[in-house]
XYZ file of C-alpha atoms in Angstrom:
647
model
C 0.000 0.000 0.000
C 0.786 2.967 -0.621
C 3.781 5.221 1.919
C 1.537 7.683 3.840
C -0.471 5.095 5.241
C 1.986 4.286 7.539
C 1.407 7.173 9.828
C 3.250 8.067 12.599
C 0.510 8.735 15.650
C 0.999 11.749 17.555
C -0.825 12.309 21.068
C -1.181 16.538 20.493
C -0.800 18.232 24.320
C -2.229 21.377 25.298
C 0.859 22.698 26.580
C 2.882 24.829 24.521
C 6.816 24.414 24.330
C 9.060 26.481 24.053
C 10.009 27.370 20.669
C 13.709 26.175 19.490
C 15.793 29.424 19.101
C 16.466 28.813 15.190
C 11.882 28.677 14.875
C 11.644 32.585 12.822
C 14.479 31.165 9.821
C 13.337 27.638 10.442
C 12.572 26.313 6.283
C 13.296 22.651 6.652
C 10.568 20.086 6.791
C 13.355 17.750 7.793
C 14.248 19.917 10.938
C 10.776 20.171 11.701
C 9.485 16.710 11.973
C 13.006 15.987 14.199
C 11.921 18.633 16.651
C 7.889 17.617 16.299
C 8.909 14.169 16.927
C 10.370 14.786 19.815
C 7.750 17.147 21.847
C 9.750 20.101 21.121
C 6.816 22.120 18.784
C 3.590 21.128 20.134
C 0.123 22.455 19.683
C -3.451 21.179 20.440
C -4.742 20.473 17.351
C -8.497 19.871 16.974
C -9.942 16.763 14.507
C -13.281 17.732 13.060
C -13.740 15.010 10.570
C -15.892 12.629 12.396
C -17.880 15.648 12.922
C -18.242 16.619 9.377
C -18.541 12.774 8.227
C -21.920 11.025 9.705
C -19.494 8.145 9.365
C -15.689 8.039 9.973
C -14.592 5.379 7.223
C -11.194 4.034 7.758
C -9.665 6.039 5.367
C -10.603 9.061 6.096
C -9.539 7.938 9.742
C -6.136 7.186 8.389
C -5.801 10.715 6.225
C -6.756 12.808 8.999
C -4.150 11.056 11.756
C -1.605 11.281 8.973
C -2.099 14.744 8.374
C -1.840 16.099 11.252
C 1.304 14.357 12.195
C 3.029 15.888 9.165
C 5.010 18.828 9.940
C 4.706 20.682 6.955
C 0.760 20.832 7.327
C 0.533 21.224 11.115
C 3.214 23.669 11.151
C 3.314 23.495 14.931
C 6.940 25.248 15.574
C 4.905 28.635 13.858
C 2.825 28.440 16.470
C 2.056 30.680 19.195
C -1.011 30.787 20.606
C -1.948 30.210 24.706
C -5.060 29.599 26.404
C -3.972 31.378 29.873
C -3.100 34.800 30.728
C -3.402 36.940 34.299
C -5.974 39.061 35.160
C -5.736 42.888 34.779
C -2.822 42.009 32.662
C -2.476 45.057 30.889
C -1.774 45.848 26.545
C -1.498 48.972 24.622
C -4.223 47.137 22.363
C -6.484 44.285 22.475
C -7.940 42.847 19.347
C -11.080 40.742 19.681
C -11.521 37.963 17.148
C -8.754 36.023 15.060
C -10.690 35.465 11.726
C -9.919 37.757 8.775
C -9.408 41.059 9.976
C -7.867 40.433 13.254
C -4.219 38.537 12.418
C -3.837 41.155 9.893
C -4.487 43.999 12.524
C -2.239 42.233 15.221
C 0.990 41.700 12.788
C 1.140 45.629 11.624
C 0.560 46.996 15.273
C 3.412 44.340 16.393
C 5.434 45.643 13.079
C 4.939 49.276 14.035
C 6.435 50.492 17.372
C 8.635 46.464 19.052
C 7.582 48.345 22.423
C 3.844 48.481 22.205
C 1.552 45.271 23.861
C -1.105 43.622 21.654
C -3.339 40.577 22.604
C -5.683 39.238 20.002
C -8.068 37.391 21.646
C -10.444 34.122 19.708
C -13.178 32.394 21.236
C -12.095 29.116 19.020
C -9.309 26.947 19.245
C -6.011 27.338 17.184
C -6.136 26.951 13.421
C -7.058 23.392 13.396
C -4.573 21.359 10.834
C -7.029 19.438 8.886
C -8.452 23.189 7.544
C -5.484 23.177 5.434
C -6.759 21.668 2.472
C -8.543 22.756 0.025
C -10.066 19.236 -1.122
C -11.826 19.640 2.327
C -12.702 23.048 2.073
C -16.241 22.856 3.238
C -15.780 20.493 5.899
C -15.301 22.347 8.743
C -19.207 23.650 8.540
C -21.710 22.203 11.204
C -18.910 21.007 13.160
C -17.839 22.274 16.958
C -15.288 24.677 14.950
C -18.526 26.766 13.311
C -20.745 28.852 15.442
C -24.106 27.777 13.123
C -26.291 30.197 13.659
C -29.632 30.451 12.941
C -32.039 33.315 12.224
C -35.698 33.976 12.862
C -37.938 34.217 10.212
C -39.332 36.764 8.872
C -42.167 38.508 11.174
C -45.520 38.340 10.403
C -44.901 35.494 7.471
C -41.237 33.789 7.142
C -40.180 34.892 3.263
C -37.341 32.473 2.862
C -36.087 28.442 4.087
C -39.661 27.874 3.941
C -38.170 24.153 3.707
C -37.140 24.644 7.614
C -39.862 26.627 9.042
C -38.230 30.146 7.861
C -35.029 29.417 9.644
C -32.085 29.756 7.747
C -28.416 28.297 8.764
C -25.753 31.009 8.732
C -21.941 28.930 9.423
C -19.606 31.335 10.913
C -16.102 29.883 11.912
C -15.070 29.718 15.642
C -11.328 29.103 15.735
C -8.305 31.163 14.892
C -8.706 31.660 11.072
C -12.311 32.631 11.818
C -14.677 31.585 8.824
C -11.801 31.977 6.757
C -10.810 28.833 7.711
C -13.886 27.053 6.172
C -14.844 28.997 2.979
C -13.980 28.663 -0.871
C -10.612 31.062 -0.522
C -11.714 32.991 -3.376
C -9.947 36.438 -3.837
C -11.925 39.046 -5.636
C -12.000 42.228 -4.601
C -15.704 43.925 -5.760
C -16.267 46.573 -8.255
C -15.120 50.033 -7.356
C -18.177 51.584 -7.900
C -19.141 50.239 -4.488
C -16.579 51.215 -2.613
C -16.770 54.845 -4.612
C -21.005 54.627 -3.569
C -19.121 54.650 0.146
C -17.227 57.722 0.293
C -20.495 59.412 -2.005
C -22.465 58.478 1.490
C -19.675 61.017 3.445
C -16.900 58.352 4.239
C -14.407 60.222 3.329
C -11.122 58.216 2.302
C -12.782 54.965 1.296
C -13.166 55.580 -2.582
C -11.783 52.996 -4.545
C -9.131 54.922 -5.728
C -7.947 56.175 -1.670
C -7.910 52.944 -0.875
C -6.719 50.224 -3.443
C -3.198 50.403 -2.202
C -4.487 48.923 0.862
C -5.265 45.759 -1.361
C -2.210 45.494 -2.765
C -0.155 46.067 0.367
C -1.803 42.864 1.193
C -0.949 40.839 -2.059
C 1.217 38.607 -3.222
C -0.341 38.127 -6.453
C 1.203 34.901 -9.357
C 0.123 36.856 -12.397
C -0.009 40.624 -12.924
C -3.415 42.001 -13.247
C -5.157 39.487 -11.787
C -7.025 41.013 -8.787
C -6.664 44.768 -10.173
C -7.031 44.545 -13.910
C -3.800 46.394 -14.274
C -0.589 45.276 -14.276
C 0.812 48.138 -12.756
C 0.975 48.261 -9.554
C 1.256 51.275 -7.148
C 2.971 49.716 -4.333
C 6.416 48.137 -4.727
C 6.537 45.530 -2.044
C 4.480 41.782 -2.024
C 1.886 41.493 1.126
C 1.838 38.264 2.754
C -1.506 36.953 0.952
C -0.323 34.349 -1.743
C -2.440 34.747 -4.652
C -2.865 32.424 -7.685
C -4.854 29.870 -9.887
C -5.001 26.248 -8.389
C -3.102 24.025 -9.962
C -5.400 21.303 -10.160
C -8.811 21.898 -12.027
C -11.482 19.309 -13.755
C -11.665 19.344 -17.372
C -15.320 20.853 -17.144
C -14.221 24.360 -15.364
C -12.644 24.762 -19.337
C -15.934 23.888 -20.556
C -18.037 26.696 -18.640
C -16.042 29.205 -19.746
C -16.150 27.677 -23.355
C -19.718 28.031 -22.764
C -19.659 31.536 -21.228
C -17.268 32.007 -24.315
C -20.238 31.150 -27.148
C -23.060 33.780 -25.057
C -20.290 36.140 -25.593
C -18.929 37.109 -21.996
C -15.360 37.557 -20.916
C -13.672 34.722 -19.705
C -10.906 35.739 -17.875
C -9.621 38.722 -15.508
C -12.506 40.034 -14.370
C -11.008 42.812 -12.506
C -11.781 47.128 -11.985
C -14.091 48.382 -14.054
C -14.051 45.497 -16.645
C -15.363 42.529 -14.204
C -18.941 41.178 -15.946
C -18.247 37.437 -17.451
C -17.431 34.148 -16.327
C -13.634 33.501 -14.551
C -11.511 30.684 -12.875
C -11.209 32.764 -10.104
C -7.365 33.495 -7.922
C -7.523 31.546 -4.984
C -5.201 32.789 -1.516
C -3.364 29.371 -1.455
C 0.095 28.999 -0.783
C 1.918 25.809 -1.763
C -1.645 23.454 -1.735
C -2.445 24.468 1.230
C -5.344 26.955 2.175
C -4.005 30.828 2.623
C -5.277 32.333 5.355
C -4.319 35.324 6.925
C -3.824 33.467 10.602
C -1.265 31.491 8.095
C 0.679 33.832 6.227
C -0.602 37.058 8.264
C 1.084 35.874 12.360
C 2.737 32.834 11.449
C 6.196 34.214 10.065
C 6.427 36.454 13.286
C 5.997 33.351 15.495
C 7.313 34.265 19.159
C 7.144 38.232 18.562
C 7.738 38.642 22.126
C 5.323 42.240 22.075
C 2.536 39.437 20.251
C 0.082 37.062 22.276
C -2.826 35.150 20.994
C -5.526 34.164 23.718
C -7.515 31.365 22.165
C -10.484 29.450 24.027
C -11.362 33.070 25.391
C -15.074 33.934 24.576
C -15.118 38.379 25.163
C -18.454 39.444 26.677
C -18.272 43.007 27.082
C -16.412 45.993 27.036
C -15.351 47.693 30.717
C -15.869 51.412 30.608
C -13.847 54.116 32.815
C -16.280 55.494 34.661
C -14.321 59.262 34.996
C -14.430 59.657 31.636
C -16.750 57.118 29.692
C -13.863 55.706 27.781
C -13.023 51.747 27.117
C -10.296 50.286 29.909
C -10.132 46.912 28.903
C -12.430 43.562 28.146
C -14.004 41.308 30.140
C -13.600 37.141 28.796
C -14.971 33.934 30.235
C -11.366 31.598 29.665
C -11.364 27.961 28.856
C -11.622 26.871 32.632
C -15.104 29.566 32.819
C -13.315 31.984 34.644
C -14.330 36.099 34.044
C -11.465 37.744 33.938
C -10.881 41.447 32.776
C -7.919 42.107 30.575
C -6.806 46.023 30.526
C -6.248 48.144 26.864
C -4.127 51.178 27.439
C -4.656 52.627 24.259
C -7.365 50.770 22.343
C -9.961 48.034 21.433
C -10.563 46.664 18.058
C -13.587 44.601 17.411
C -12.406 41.968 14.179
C -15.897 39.697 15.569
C -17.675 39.881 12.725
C -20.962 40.953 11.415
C -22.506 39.225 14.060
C -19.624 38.923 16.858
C -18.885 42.784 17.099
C -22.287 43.934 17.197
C -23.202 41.576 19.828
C -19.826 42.637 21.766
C -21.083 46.427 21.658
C -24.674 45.788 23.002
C -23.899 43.644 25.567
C -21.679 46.813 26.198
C -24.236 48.695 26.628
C -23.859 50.346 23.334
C -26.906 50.521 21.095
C -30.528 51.205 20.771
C -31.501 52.830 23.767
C -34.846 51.227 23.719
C -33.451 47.663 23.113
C -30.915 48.007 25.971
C -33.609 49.310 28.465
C -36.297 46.710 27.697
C -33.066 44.184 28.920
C -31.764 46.049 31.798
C -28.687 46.638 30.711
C -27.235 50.491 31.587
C -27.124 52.574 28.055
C -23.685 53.833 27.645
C -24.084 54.863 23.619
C -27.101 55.383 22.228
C -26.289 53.881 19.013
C -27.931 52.006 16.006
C -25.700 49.024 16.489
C -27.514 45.749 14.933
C -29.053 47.444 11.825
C -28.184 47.281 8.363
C -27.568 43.573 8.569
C -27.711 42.106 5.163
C -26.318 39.386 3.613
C -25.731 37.753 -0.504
C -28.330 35.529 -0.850
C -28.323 32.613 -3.417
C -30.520 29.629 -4.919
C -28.553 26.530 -5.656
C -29.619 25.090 -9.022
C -29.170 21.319 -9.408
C -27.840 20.050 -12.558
C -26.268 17.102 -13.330
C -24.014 16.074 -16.744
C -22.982 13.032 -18.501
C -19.926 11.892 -17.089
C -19.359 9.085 -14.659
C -19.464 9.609 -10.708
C -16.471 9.022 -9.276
C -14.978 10.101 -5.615
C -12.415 12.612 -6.027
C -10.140 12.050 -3.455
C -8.525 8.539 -3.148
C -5.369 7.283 -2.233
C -3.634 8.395 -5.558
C -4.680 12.401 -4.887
C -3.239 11.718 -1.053
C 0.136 10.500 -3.039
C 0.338 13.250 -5.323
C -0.577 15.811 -2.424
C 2.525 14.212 -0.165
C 5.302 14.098 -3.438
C 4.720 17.921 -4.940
C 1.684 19.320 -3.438
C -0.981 18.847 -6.423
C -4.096 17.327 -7.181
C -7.693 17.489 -6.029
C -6.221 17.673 -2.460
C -5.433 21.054 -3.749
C -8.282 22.219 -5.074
C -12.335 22.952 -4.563
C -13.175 21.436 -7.666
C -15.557 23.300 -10.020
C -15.746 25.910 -7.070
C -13.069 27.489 -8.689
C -15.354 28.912 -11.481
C -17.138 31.931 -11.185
C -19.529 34.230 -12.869
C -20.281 38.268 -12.439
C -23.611 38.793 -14.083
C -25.505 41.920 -14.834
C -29.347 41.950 -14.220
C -31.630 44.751 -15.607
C -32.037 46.053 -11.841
C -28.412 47.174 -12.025
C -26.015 49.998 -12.992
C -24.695 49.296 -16.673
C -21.386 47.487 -15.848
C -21.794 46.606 -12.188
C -22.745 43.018 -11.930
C -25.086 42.548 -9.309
C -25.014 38.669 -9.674
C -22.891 36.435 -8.835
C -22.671 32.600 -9.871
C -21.005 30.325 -8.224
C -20.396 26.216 -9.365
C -19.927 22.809 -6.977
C -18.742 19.806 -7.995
C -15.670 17.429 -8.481
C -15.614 17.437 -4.840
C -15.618 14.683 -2.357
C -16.502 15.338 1.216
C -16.418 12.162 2.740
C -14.749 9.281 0.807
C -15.137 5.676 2.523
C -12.846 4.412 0.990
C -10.150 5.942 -1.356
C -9.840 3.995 -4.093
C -9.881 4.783 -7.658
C -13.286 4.040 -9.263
C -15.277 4.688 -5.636
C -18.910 5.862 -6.437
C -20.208 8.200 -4.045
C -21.814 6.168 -0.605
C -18.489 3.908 -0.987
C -19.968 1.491 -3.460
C -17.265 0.296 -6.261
C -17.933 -0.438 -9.626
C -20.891 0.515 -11.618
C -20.974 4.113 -10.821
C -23.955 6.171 -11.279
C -23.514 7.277 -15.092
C -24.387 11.035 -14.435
C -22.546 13.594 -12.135
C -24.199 15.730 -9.648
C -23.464 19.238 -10.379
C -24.912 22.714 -8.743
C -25.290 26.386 -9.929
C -25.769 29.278 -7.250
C -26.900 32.197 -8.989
C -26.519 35.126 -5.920
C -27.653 38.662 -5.486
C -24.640 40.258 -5.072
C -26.287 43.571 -4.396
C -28.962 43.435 -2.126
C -31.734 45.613 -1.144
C -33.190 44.190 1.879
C -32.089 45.187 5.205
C -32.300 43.319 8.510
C -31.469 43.509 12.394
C -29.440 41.415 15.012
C -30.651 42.149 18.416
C -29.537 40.862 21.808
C -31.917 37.700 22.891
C -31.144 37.911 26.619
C -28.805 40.459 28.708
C -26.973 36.664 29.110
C -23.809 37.662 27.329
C -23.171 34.032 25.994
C -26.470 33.703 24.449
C -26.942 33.442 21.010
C -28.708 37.180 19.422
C -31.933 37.108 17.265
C -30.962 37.436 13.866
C -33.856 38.932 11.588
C -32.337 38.683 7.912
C -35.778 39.534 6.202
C -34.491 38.014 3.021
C -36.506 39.439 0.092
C -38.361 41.535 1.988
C -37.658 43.940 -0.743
C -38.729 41.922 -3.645
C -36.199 43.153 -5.984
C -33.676 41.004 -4.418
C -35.538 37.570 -5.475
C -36.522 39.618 -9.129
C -32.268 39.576 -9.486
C -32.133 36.344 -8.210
C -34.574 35.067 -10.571
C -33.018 36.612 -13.680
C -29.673 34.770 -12.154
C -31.332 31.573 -12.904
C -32.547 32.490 -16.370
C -28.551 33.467 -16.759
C -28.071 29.787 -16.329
C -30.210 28.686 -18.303
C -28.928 30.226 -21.359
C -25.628 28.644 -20.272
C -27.477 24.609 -20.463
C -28.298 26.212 -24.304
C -24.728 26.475 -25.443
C -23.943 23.928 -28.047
C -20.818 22.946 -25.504
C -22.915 22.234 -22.860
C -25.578 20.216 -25.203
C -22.120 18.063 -25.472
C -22.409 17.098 -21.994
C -26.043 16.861 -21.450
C -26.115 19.346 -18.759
C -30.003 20.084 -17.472
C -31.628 20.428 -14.537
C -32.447 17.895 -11.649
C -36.498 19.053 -10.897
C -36.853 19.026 -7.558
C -40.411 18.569 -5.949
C -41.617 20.457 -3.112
C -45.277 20.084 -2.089
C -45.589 23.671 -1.565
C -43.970 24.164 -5.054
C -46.298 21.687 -6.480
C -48.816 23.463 -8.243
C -46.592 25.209 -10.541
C -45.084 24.175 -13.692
C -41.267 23.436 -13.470
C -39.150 26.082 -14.989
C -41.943 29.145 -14.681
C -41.062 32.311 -12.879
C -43.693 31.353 -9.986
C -41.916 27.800 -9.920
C -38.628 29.536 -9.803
C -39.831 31.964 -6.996
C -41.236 29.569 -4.896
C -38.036 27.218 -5.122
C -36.044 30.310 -4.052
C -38.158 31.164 -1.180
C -38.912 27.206 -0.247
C -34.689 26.299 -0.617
C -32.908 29.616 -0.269
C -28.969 30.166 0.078
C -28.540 32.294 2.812
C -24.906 33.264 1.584
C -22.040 33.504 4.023
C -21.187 37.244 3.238
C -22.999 38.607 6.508
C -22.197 42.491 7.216
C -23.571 45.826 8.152
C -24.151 45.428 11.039
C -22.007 48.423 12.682
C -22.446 50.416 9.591
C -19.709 53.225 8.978
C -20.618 56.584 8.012
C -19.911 60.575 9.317
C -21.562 61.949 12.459
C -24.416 63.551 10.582
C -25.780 59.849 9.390
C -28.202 58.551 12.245
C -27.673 55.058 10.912
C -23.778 55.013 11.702
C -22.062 53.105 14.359
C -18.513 54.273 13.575
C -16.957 57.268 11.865
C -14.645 56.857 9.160
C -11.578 56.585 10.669
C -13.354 53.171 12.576
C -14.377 54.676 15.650
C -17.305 54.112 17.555
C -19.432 57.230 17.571
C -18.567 59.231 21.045
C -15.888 56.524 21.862
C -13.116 56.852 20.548
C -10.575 54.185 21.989
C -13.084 51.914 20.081
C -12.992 50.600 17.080
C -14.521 48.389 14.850
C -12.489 46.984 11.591
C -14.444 43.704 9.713
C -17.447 43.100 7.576
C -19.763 45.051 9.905
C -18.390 48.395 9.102
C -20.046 47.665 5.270
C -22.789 50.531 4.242
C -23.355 48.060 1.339
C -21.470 44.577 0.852
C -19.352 44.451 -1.668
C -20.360 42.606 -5.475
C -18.265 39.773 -4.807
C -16.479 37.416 -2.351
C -15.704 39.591 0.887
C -12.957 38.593 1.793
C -10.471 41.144 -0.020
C -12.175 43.758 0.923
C -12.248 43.053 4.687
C -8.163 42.323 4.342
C -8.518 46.012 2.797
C -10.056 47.259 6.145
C -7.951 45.532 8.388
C -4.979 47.066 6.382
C -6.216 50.711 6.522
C -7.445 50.147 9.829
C -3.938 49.369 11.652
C -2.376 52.403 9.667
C -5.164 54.596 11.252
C -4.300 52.958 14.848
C -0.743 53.642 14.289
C -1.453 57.416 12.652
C -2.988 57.942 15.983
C -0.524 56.987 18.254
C 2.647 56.734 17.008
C 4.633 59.647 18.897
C 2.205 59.751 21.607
């Protein structure tokens, strides 16, 4: 059999060694397995699979304990993170949340002044190993590492997941790596007219133009042009985000864009101003192994002695200075379920997330002043902190194609994974693809639609050999492969509210989404599908047999398949509540009474608070947000440091 499945089992400890003096220069695999081997690098690393798998075959038992015992995807002597730390210790900064945002925030304040403190704090565990690869890209979701929310549906009448009672699933990622850990890795940075639509609305410095520097400072990109549409570039340095094209890809991603090709649309570089068509999309990936800015952001400054990362350390509120109403510090519940209160000297930065930061605040006591009152909890901002949530929303289309149903990942893609770091270990499959559409809703050359494409994928092979059919059968495959378009509004209309369910800090908000409450959002959504549609016409898809799997819902019954009431009762009945949450602690100048924080970040009337992730969004960005909330974090610790370096 083959060499890998001779793993060498690890018992992971909690305790943290210390790190061997040579760990910052330290390139060798070699060197590191000698010093992993022997205790020296240790982490606690977290297995998820039998979690994400209703049924832990033997292989996928054997690939997971192999895994993580490598080295070279553990990466355990770049490690740094502790799970202890004394009370009223004191930090010039403390950064709540290690998703996106939050590494990046951490490194440039450590990079800027060697003397000042800063603790970034994550209610998750460390960067788990097994998030590393993009084969398993999705597996993380529903798992102890994902905070699955769920929302409330729509008051008086739910208007979406009608399939489960109007509640709709939201996965957001609860370890270090945040839900950037657990999504497609997908760089694309949004059209600029949004970000232009944000300084029109009095946020002065955010046009697209004042701040596209801040995605370059932050990229590392394999071919010039990709991400900006130019190949100039106005920065001179690389960032740490590795940015390129999988190497691995299914024969049918060439197809769609063959297909995209004959209707016409671009098929490649959709970038600036010039981003409508279909794309293989850059992924942040960095020698097979999922980018993400935990990874490449903190990891390279491992054992920066001014650097600590708290993890198992849940923040409930804020602790105000009663003199002179300003933040002192946070109180966390630790791993052991001990409060503790941790002091900031010069500022706190919320990196929590759409839904993590605003809950933060109101717990606080800053927000609605009605809200807080109704819960007892003392008003210290009067605030509109919880509106503006919105969110992408999507229907997934299923399709299917002639072409025999195989598992993707066997022993074979483990062996070329191990030897030089390719294959669909590598790779999301026909996630890769994407599509920015134009509906007649939106501005002439601003897609507001999105498409996105799964399959090739395995999630849970039982047994890893070559011709596996999917439930771990071999032979006689079935003779037709699942495939699924998600047409998505990417610019969305409808507005929502989080609100606190309880003064309990630890419980979980209520989460009112109100998808398609304005109906436009479901008209785009439906033209989306008709987008697809056209794309099944194509002579290169007729080649393939691509059409639609009908799918019959009682409630969807009475309508013929394929009509615009069909359609709009399939979105409603099935809908793809999109993991692109934001708003929720919406930027915008004093004068705006829907603004949380100014435009320099700050929370309106406190100003050693800040907020720097997807909340801050007036409007989510056209595409993937994940660039653009790198962007943030990147003008958001040169504002920090404008303010006080020299002080």
């Amino acid at each position: 059999m083959a060499q890998w499945i001779t793993p060498v089992l690890l018992v992971f400890s909690g305790a943290m060694a210390l790190p061997p003096p040579w760990v910052p220069e330290m390139n060798s695999t070699h060197a590191c397995d000698e010093y992993y081997s022997k205790g020296e690098c240790s982490f606690e690393d977290t297995p998820f699979m039998h979690e994400s798998c209703s049924s832990l075959s033997g292989f996928m038992m054997l690939l997971q304990t192999t895994m993580m015992a490598r080295c070279d995807v553990a990466d355990p002597c770049r490690r740094f993170e502790t799970d202890e730390i004394e009370e009223y210790e004191a930090f010039d900064f403390i950064i709540v949340g290690a998703g996106v945002a939050g590494p990046v925030i951490a490194r440039r304040l450590a990079d800027h002044v060697p003397f000042w403190k800063v603790l970034l704090i994550e209610a998750g565990p460390p960067e788990p190993s097994m998030t590393a690869f993009p084969g398993f890209a999705f597996n993380a979701v529903n798992t102890s590492l994902d905070w699955s929310y769920k929302t409330e549906p729509t008051r008086p009448h739910p208007t979406a997941c009608l399939e489960t009672g109007g509640v709709c699933t939201w996965p957001r990622g609860k370890m270090v790596s945040g839900s950037g850990g657990m999504y497609g890795m997908m760089y694309v940075r949004g059209h600029p007219e949004v970000f232009n639509r944000w300084a029109r609305a009095g946020n002065k410095g955010w046009s697209y133009d004042e701040i596209e520097h801040y995605f370059e400072r932050a990229e590392d990109v394999e071919v010039p042009g990709m991400t900006s549409g130019s190949e100039k570039r106005i920065t001179g340095e690389n960032g740490p985000l590795k940015i390129k094209y999988y190497d691995h890809r299914p024969e049918f991603t060439e197809e769609v864009l063959k297909a995209a090709a004959e209707l016409g649309y671009k098929t490649s570089r959709l970038a600036g101003e010039d981003s409508t068509g279909f794309m293989i999309a850059p992924m942040i990936i960095e020698d097979g192994i999922r980018g993400t800015t935990s990874r490449l952001y903190l990891r390279p400054i491992a054992h920066r002695p001014n650097l600590k990362i708290l993890t198992h350390a849940q923040v409930t509120r804020i602790v105000k200075e009663n003199w002179d109403g300003e933040a002192r510090g946070v109180e966390l519940i630790d791993r052991k379920g001990t409060r503790k209160i941790i002091r900031a000297d010069k500022e706190i930065i919320l990196t929590a997330g759409a839904i993590g930061s605003p809950q933060i605040l109101l717990n606080s006591g800053i927000g609605p002043k009605k809200d807080l009152e109704e819960l007892g909890i003392p008003v210290w901002e009067d605030l509109p902190v919880g509106h503006n949530l919105h969110n992408h929303v999507s229907y997934g289309i299923k399709m299917s194609i002639n072409d025999t149903y195989y598992e993707t990942i066997t022993v074979d893609a483990v062996e070329k994974f191990l030897h030089n770091r390719t294959g669909p270990l590598t790779s999301t499959g026909l996630t890769q693809v994407t599509a920015f559409l134009e509906s007649s809703f939106t501005t002439p050359g601003v897609p507001d639609i999105q498409v996105f494409f799964d399959g090739f994928s395995s999630k849970c092979p039982m047994l890893g050999v070559k011709d596996e059919c999917p439930g771990g059968t071999v032979g006689s495959c079935p003779g037709r492969r699942e495939l699924v378009a998600r047409p998505t509004t990417a610019i969305v209309k409808t507005r929502g509210v989080l609100k606190l369910r309880s003064k309990d800090p630890l419980d979980r908000p209520l989460l009112y989404p109100n998808y398609f409450e304005d109906e436009q959002d479901l008209k785009v959504l439906l033209e989306g599908i008709r987008k697809v549609e056209e794309m099944i016409d194509t002579k290169t898809m007729k080649k393939w047999d691509l059409r639609f799997e009908e799918t019959n819902f009682t409630a969807c019954s009475r309508y013929h398949f394929g009509t615009d009431a069909y359609w709009e009762c399939m979105i409603r009945t099935q809908t793809g509540p999109e993991n692109h949450q934001a708003g929720t602690c919406k930027m915008g100048p004093s004068r705006d009474p829907t603004a949380v924080v100014d435009p320099e970040l700050r929370v309106h009337g406190i100003p050693n608070i800040r907020v720097a992730d997807a909340s801050i969004y007036p409007e989510v960005p056209n595409a993937n947000p994940t660039a653009s909330i790198v962007m943030i974090a990147e003008k958001a610790a040169d504002m920090i440091g404008n303010t006080w370096i020299g002080m």
